[in-house]
Amino acid sequence: MQIKVVENYEEMSRAAADLFAEIISANNDCVLGLATGDTPIGLYNCMIDDYKAGKIDFAKVKSVNLDEYYPIAPDNDQSYRYFMNKYLFDSVNIDKKNTYVPDGQAKDTDAFCAGYEKLINSLGGIDIQVLGIGRNGHIGFNEPGAELHPYTHLTSLTDSTIEANSRFFASEADVPKHALTMGIRSIFKARKIVVLASGEGKAEAVKAMLSGNISTSCPASLLCLHSDVILICDKAAYSLV
Ligand code: F6R
C-alpha cells in the first residue's frame, strides 16, 4: 500500500481529486467507484472545481456507489442517492442514467445484489474506487466480525456505526439498521483504490489498518492485499501509526 500523509483535509481532498482527474482524462468513459460520508465531500468539491475549470468531462463517465441504507427511498434526504446528487452529480455533466447506487427499496434483495455484481462486471469493472474508513475499520458497510462477505449483500449495521451515523438523523432510532453494500471481493475488483482518512477520530482505524495484522476484525486491513491501493490521510489520522 502506498501511503501519502498530508497536512489537512483540504490537501487530502486535492490529492485524491488529482488521481481521479488523471483517470478521467486518460479515459473519458471510465467507471468511478464512489462513497458517501463526510470524508469524500472535499474530493467531490475539488472534482466539481476541475469540471468547471474544463479539466474533466463527465459526459461519458459512469459511476457505481459502494452502498445504500436499507430500506430507504431515493428522495429521502438521508439516502446515499440523495447525497450523491447533492454533493456531485447535480453539479457536473454526468448523465444520471450512468450513475448507479444500490436500490434501498429493492423488494428481492438477493436478486438485487446478484444484479449489482453483474452490473459492475458488465461495465468492465471499476477504474478507481474511493473509500472512507469507519472508526471501527469498516469499508463500505463491511463491518468487523468473524466473517466477511465477498460480494454485494444486505447487512446489519453495528451499534457503533448506527451511533456514528446518527449525527445525520433526528435520532439514533431513525438510523436504518440495515444496508446494501458491495462486499470485499466487489471492492477488490477495482483496478485502483484510494482510501481517505482525516482527523483524530480515524487514527485508531488507520493504525489497525496498517498494523500488519490482516483480520476480519478490521476489514480495512484486507486492503493491504490489493495490488494498487493508496492511502491519503492527514497528520491527525496518521498520528497513532
Ligand atoms: C460510505 C461508506 C462508509 C464511510 C465510513 C466513513 O459510503 O461506505 O464506509 O466511508 O463510514 O464515514 P465518514 O466519511 O462520514 O467518516
mmCIF file of C-alpha atoms and ligand atoms in Angstrom:
data_model
loop_
_atom_site.group_PDB
_atom_site.id
_atom_site.type_symbol
_atom_site.label_atom_id
_atom_site.label_comp_id
_atom_site.label_asym_id
_atom_site.label_seq_id
_atom_site.Cartn_x
_atom_site.Cartn_y
_atom_site.Cartn_z
ATOM 1 C CA MET A 1 0.000 0.000 0.000
ATOM 2 C CA GLN A 2 1.282 3.411 -0.926
ATOM 3 C CA ILE A 3 0.875 5.987 1.850
ATOM 4 C CA LYS A 4 0.689 9.746 1.432
ATOM 5 C CA VAL A 5 0.443 11.837 4.594
ATOM 6 C CA VAL A 6 -0.691 15.418 4.060
ATOM 7 C CA GLU A 7 -1.337 18.387 6.351
ATOM 8 C CA ASN A 8 -5.097 18.525 6.404
ATOM 9 C CA TYR A 9 -8.477 17.628 4.902
ATOM 10 C CA GLU A 10 -8.130 20.147 2.050
ATOM 11 C CA GLU A 11 -4.783 18.723 0.906
ATOM 12 C CA MET A 12 -6.141 15.179 1.175
ATOM 13 C CA SER A 13 -9.125 16.105 -0.984
ATOM 14 C CA ARG A 14 -6.995 17.829 -3.631
ATOM 15 C CA ALA A 15 -4.540 14.923 -3.827
ATOM 16 C CA ALA A 16 -7.420 12.475 -4.302
ATOM 17 C CA ALA A 17 -9.073 14.697 -6.922
ATOM 18 C CA ASP A 18 -5.800 14.786 -8.886
ATOM 19 C CA LEU A 19 -5.850 10.968 -9.069
ATOM 20 C CA PHE A 20 -9.467 10.994 -10.252
ATOM 21 C CA ALA A 21 -8.682 13.702 -12.834
ATOM 22 C CA GLU A 22 -5.798 11.614 -14.172
ATOM 23 C CA ILE A 23 -8.047 8.563 -14.676
ATOM 24 C CA ILE A 24 -10.923 10.556 -16.222
ATOM 25 C CA SER A 25 -8.582 12.463 -18.561
ATOM 26 C CA ALA A 26 -6.931 9.241 -19.738
ATOM 27 C CA ASN A 27 -10.256 7.508 -20.385
ATOM 28 C CA ASN A 28 -13.359 9.668 -20.625
ATOM 29 C CA ASP A 29 -15.766 6.728 -20.359
ATOM 30 C CA CYS A 30 -14.179 5.316 -17.222
ATOM 31 C CA VAL A 31 -16.056 3.845 -14.264
ATOM 32 C CA LEU A 32 -15.750 5.609 -10.908
ATOM 33 C CA GLY A 33 -16.411 3.822 -7.633
ATOM 34 C CA LEU A 34 -17.889 6.353 -5.217
ATOM 35 C CA ALA A 35 -18.573 6.573 -1.493
ATOM 36 C CA THR A 36 -20.599 8.834 0.768
ATOM 37 C CA GLY A 37 -19.997 10.238 4.262
ATOM 38 C CA ASP A 38 -18.058 13.312 5.374
ATOM 39 C CA THR A 39 -14.710 12.120 4.046
ATOM 40 C CA PRO A 40 -15.223 12.374 0.244
ATOM 41 C CA ILE A 41 -17.190 15.665 0.238
ATOM 42 C CA GLY A 42 -13.961 17.674 -0.199
ATOM 43 C CA LEU A 43 -12.896 15.352 -3.040
ATOM 44 C CA TYR A 44 -16.259 15.900 -4.764
ATOM 45 C CA ASN A 45 -15.917 19.686 -4.330
ATOM 46 C CA CYS A 46 -12.486 19.537 -5.991
ATOM 47 C CA MET A 47 -13.903 17.380 -8.812
ATOM 48 C CA ILE A 48 -16.631 19.991 -9.364
ATOM 49 C CA ASP A 49 -13.916 22.704 -9.470
ATOM 50 C CA ASP A 50 -11.960 20.642 -12.017
ATOM 51 C CA TYR A 51 -15.097 20.187 -14.115
ATOM 52 C CA LYS A 52 -15.873 23.920 -14.025
ATOM 53 C CA ALA A 53 -12.267 24.689 -14.947
ATOM 54 C CA GLY A 54 -12.651 22.442 -18.014
ATOM 55 C CA LYS A 55 -10.093 19.914 -16.719
ATOM 56 C CA ILE A 56 -12.505 16.962 -16.674
ATOM 57 C CA ASP A 57 -15.623 15.985 -18.575
ATOM 58 C CA PHE A 58 -18.209 13.604 -17.119
ATOM 59 C CA ALA A 59 -20.338 13.228 -20.277
ATOM 60 C CA LYS A 60 -19.387 9.565 -20.738
ATOM 61 C CA VAL A 61 -18.301 8.740 -17.197
ATOM 62 C CA LYS A 62 -20.145 6.026 -15.297
ATOM 63 C CA SER A 63 -20.266 5.620 -11.551
ATOM 64 C CA VAL A 64 -21.086 2.881 -9.103
ATOM 65 C CA ASN A 65 -21.668 3.572 -5.421
ATOM 66 C CA LEU A 66 -20.500 1.327 -2.641
ATOM 67 C CA ASP A 67 -23.585 1.206 -0.515
ATOM 68 C CA GLU A 68 -27.022 2.450 0.490
ATOM 69 C CA TYR A 69 -29.127 2.215 3.601
ATOM 70 C CA TYR A 70 -31.940 -0.322 3.556
ATOM 71 C CA PRO A 71 -34.764 0.312 3.488
ATOM 72 C CA ILE A 72 -34.724 3.916 2.313
ATOM 73 C CA ALA A 73 -36.333 5.894 -0.532
ATOM 74 C CA PRO A 74 -34.029 7.668 -3.001
ATOM 75 C CA ASP A 75 -35.660 11.038 -2.277
ATOM 76 C CA ASN A 76 -35.126 10.680 1.485
ATOM 77 C CA ASP A 77 -32.531 13.355 2.288
ATOM 78 C CA GLN A 78 -30.504 10.771 4.258
ATOM 79 C CA SER A 79 -30.287 8.333 1.361
ATOM 80 C CA TYR A 80 -26.955 7.909 -0.373
ATOM 81 C CA ARG A 81 -28.648 8.560 -3.742
ATOM 82 C CA TYR A 82 -29.760 11.951 -2.430
ATOM 83 C CA PHE A 83 -26.233 12.581 -1.085
ATOM 84 C CA MET A 84 -24.576 11.803 -4.422
ATOM 85 C CA ASN A 85 -26.955 14.060 -6.339
ATOM 86 C CA LYS A 86 -26.413 16.863 -3.853
ATOM 87 C CA TYR A 87 -22.624 16.676 -3.486
ATOM 88 C CA LEU A 88 -21.562 15.704 -7.003
ATOM 89 C CA PHE A 89 -23.990 14.646 -9.719
ATOM 90 C CA ASP A 90 -26.142 17.808 -9.761
ATOM 91 C CA SER A 91 -23.044 19.976 -10.241
ATOM 92 C CA VAL A 92 -21.310 18.173 -13.121
ATOM 93 C CA ASN A 93 -22.360 16.977 -16.587
ATOM 94 C CA ILE A 94 -22.680 13.314 -15.638
ATOM 95 C CA ASP A 95 -25.704 11.539 -17.135
ATOM 96 C CA LYS A 96 -27.669 10.312 -14.087
ATOM 97 C CA LYS A 97 -28.646 7.229 -16.101
ATOM 98 C CA ASN A 98 -24.974 6.284 -15.872
ATOM 99 C CA THR A 99 -24.875 6.609 -12.082
ATOM 100 C CA TYR A 100 -25.665 3.550 -10.002
ATOM 101 C CA VAL A 101 -26.410 3.486 -6.285
ATOM 102 C CA PRO A 102 -27.793 0.318 -4.647
ATOM 103 C CA ASP A 103 -31.591 0.366 -4.546
ATOM 104 C CA GLY A 104 -32.692 0.989 -0.971
ATOM 105 C CA GLN A 105 -36.179 -0.115 -1.974
ATOM 106 C CA ALA A 106 -35.295 -3.396 -3.689
ATOM 107 C CA LYS A 107 -38.030 -5.950 -2.955
ATOM 108 C CA ASP A 108 -35.884 -9.005 -3.571
ATOM 109 C CA THR A 109 -32.551 -8.038 -2.076
ATOM 110 C CA ASP A 110 -30.780 -11.275 -3.090
ATOM 111 C CA ALA A 111 -31.729 -10.731 -6.730
ATOM 112 C CA PHE A 112 -30.763 -7.073 -6.494
ATOM 113 C CA CYS A 113 -27.332 -7.910 -5.056
ATOM 114 C CA ALA A 114 -26.600 -10.528 -7.713
ATOM 115 C CA GLY A 115 -27.647 -7.996 -10.356
ATOM 116 C CA TYR A 116 -25.364 -5.306 -8.891
ATOM 117 C CA GLU A 117 -22.347 -7.596 -9.243
ATOM 118 C CA LYS A 118 -23.339 -8.336 -12.845
ATOM 119 C CA LEU A 119 -23.715 -4.623 -13.458
ATOM 120 C CA ILE A 120 -20.178 -3.911 -12.182
ATOM 121 C CA ASN A 121 -18.844 -6.681 -14.413
ATOM 122 C CA SER A 122 -20.833 -5.513 -17.427
ATOM 123 C CA LEU A 123 -19.395 -2.009 -17.028
ATOM 124 C CA GLY A 124 -15.959 -3.595 -17.311
ATOM 125 C CA GLY A 125 -15.098 -3.183 -13.619
ATOM 126 C CA ILE A 126 -14.265 -0.057 -11.639
ATOM 127 C CA ASP A 127 -11.267 2.008 -12.701
ATOM 128 C CA ILE A 128 -10.838 3.964 -9.464
ATOM 129 C CA GLN A 129 -12.650 3.424 -6.167
ATOM 130 C CA VAL A 130 -12.666 5.907 -3.295
ATOM 131 C CA LEU A 131 -13.144 4.560 0.230
ATOM 132 C CA GLY A 132 -13.563 6.214 3.608
ATOM 133 C CA ILE A 133 -12.889 4.179 6.759
ATOM 134 C CA GLY A 134 -15.302 3.692 9.617
ATOM 135 C CA ARG A 135 -13.973 4.370 13.116
ATOM 136 C CA ASN A 136 -14.295 0.622 13.642
ATOM 137 C CA GLY A 137 -12.321 -0.141 10.472
ATOM 138 C CA HIS A 138 -15.297 -0.857 8.231
ATOM 139 C CA ILE A 139 -15.115 -0.250 4.483
ATOM 140 C CA GLY A 140 -18.382 0.231 2.665
ATOM 141 C CA PHE A 141 -20.682 -1.373 5.215
ATOM 142 C CA ASN A 142 -18.458 -4.402 5.645
ATOM 143 C CA GLU A 143 -18.457 -4.342 9.419
ATOM 144 C CA PRO A 144 -15.883 -6.077 11.664
ATOM 145 C CA GLY A 145 -16.891 -9.631 12.515
ATOM 146 C CA ALA A 146 -15.921 -13.270 12.341
ATOM 147 C CA GLU A 147 -16.683 -13.406 8.614
ATOM 148 C CA LEU A 148 -16.797 -11.017 5.693
ATOM 149 C CA HIS A 149 -18.940 -11.372 2.581
ATOM 150 C CA PRO A 150 -17.233 -11.324 -0.785
ATOM 151 C CA TYR A 151 -19.983 -9.822 -2.900
ATOM 152 C CA THR A 152 -22.798 -7.253 -2.708
ATOM 153 C CA HIS A 153 -25.128 -8.193 0.135
ATOM 154 C CA LEU A 154 -27.660 -6.988 2.677
ATOM 155 C CA THR A 155 -26.012 -6.408 6.041
ATOM 156 C CA SER A 156 -26.888 -5.266 9.554
ATOM 157 C CA LEU A 157 -25.148 -2.141 10.786
ATOM 158 C CA THR A 158 -23.217 -2.400 14.048
ATOM 159 C CA ASP A 159 -24.203 -0.325 17.061
ATOM 160 C CA SER A 160 -21.060 1.782 16.636
ATOM 161 C CA THR A 161 -21.921 2.613 13.010
ATOM 162 C CA ILE A 162 -25.537 3.406 13.913
ATOM 163 C CA GLU A 163 -24.262 5.705 16.648
ATOM 164 C CA ALA A 164 -21.673 7.361 14.343
ATOM 165 C CA ASN A 165 -24.276 7.923 11.615
ATOM 166 C CA SER A 166 -26.990 9.149 13.987
ATOM 167 C CA ARG A 167 -25.494 12.649 13.687
ATOM 168 C CA PHE A 168 -27.285 12.942 10.347
ATOM 169 C CA PHE A 169 -30.690 11.748 11.610
ATOM 170 C CA ALA A 170 -33.232 13.252 14.009
ATOM 171 C CA SER A 171 -32.420 10.496 16.499
ATOM 172 C CA GLU A 172 -30.458 7.236 16.719
ATOM 173 C CA ALA A 173 -33.755 5.343 16.433
ATOM 174 C CA ASP A 174 -34.246 6.825 12.938
ATOM 175 C CA VAL A 175 -30.995 5.390 11.527
ATOM 176 C CA PRO A 176 -31.798 2.402 9.270
ATOM 177 C CA LYS A 177 -30.477 -0.817 10.801
ATOM 178 C CA HIS A 178 -29.507 -2.408 7.501
ATOM 179 C CA ALA A 179 -27.661 -1.531 4.336
ATOM 180 C CA LEU A 180 -26.858 -2.928 0.923
ATOM 181 C CA THR A 181 -23.130 -2.893 0.387
ATOM 182 C CA MET A 182 -20.546 -4.075 -2.051
ATOM 183 C CA GLY A 183 -18.504 -6.892 -0.492
ATOM 184 C CA ILE A 184 -14.756 -7.179 -0.130
ATOM 185 C CA ARG A 185 -14.350 -9.041 -3.417
ATOM 186 C CA SER A 186 -16.518 -6.495 -5.240
ATOM 187 C CA ILE A 187 -14.319 -3.697 -3.848
ATOM 188 C CA PHE A 188 -11.189 -5.627 -4.819
ATOM 189 C CA LYS A 189 -12.379 -5.733 -8.435
ATOM 190 C CA ALA A 190 -11.468 -2.035 -8.647
ATOM 191 C CA ARG A 191 -8.229 -1.533 -10.535
ATOM 192 C CA LYS A 192 -7.147 1.300 -8.230
ATOM 193 C CA ILE A 193 -8.346 2.040 -4.697
ATOM 194 C CA VAL A 194 -7.925 5.397 -2.956
ATOM 195 C CA VAL A 195 -8.505 5.262 0.808
ATOM 196 C CA LEU A 196 -9.069 8.591 2.523
ATOM 197 C CA ALA A 197 -8.883 9.332 6.244
ATOM 198 C CA SER A 198 -8.952 12.650 8.037
ATOM 199 C CA GLY A 199 -8.938 13.686 11.678
ATOM 200 C CA GLU A 200 -8.065 12.156 15.038
ATOM 201 C CA GLY A 201 -11.298 10.173 15.052
ATOM 202 C CA LYS A 202 -9.837 7.930 12.344
ATOM 203 C CA ALA A 203 -6.408 7.482 13.953
ATOM 204 C CA GLU A 204 -7.228 4.134 15.643
ATOM 205 C CA ALA A 205 -8.733 2.749 12.425
ATOM 206 C CA VAL A 206 -5.700 3.835 10.358
ATOM 207 C CA LYS A 207 -3.366 2.295 12.943
ATOM 208 C CA ALA A 208 -5.275 -1.011 12.843
ATOM 209 C CA MET A 209 -5.398 -0.969 9.046
ATOM 210 C CA LEU A 210 -1.615 -0.580 8.808
ATOM 211 C CA SER A 211 -0.707 -2.825 11.766
ATOM 212 C CA GLY A 212 0.360 -5.692 9.525
ATOM 213 C CA ASN A 213 -2.308 -7.962 11.025
ATOM 214 C CA ILE A 214 -4.840 -8.785 8.340
ATOM 215 C CA SER A 215 -8.049 -9.568 10.121
ATOM 216 C CA THR A 216 -11.807 -9.511 9.588
ATOM 217 C CA SER A 217 -11.931 -7.578 12.867
ATOM 218 C CA CYS A 218 -10.595 -4.634 10.831
ATOM 219 C CA PRO A 219 -11.997 -5.003 7.298
ATOM 220 C CA ALA A 220 -9.782 -2.121 6.072
ATOM 221 C CA SER A 221 -6.704 -4.242 6.916
ATOM 222 C CA LEU A 222 -7.555 -6.516 3.967
ATOM 223 C CA LEU A 223 -6.768 -3.637 1.625
ATOM 224 C CA CYS A 224 -3.064 -4.411 2.155
ATOM 225 C CA LEU A 225 -3.680 -7.442 -0.107
ATOM 226 C CA HIS A 226 -4.751 -5.384 -3.142
ATOM 227 C CA SER A 227 -2.043 -4.534 -5.654
ATOM 228 C CA ASP A 228 -2.911 -0.867 -6.226
ATOM 229 C CA VAL A 229 -4.066 0.947 -3.086
ATOM 230 C CA ILE A 230 -3.075 4.407 -1.965
ATOM 231 C CA LEU A 231 -3.943 5.744 1.484
ATOM 232 C CA ILE A 232 -4.128 9.529 1.547
ATOM 233 C CA CYS A 233 -4.553 10.770 5.084
ATOM 234 C CA ASP A 234 -3.850 13.854 7.112
ATOM 235 C CA LYS A 235 -1.394 14.057 10.012
ATOM 236 C CA ALA A 236 -4.155 13.728 12.611
ATOM 237 C CA ALA A 237 -5.454 10.466 11.106
ATOM 238 C CA TYR A 238 -1.874 9.151 10.868
ATOM 239 C CA SER A 239 -0.903 10.257 14.391
ATOM 240 C CA LEU A 240 -1.012 6.783 16.025
ATOM 241 C CA VAL A 241 0.944 4.897 13.337
HETATM 242 C C1 F6R B 1 -19.963 5.400 2.835
HETATM 243 C C2 F6R B 1 -19.249 4.253 3.356
HETATM 244 C C3 F6R B 1 -18.687 4.233 4.742
HETATM 245 C C4 F6R B 1 -17.914 5.512 5.089
HETATM 246 C C5 F6R B 1 -17.361 5.432 6.501
HETATM 247 C C6 F6R B 1 -16.688 6.716 6.910
HETATM 248 O O1 F6R B 1 -20.403 5.161 1.524
HETATM 249 O O2 F6R B 1 -19.152 3.277 2.685
HETATM 250 O O3 F6R B 1 -17.831 3.122 4.865
HETATM 251 O O4 F6R B 1 -16.868 5.682 4.171
HETATM 252 O O5 F6R B 1 -18.389 5.144 7.418
HETATM 253 O O6 F6R B 1 -17.655 7.728 7.007
HETATM 254 P P1 F6R B 1 -17.247 9.256 7.178
HETATM 255 O O7 F6R B 1 -16.553 9.652 5.937
HETATM 256 O O8 F6R B 1 -18.559 10.000 7.350
HETATM 257 O O9 F6R B 1 -16.366 9.343 8.369
#
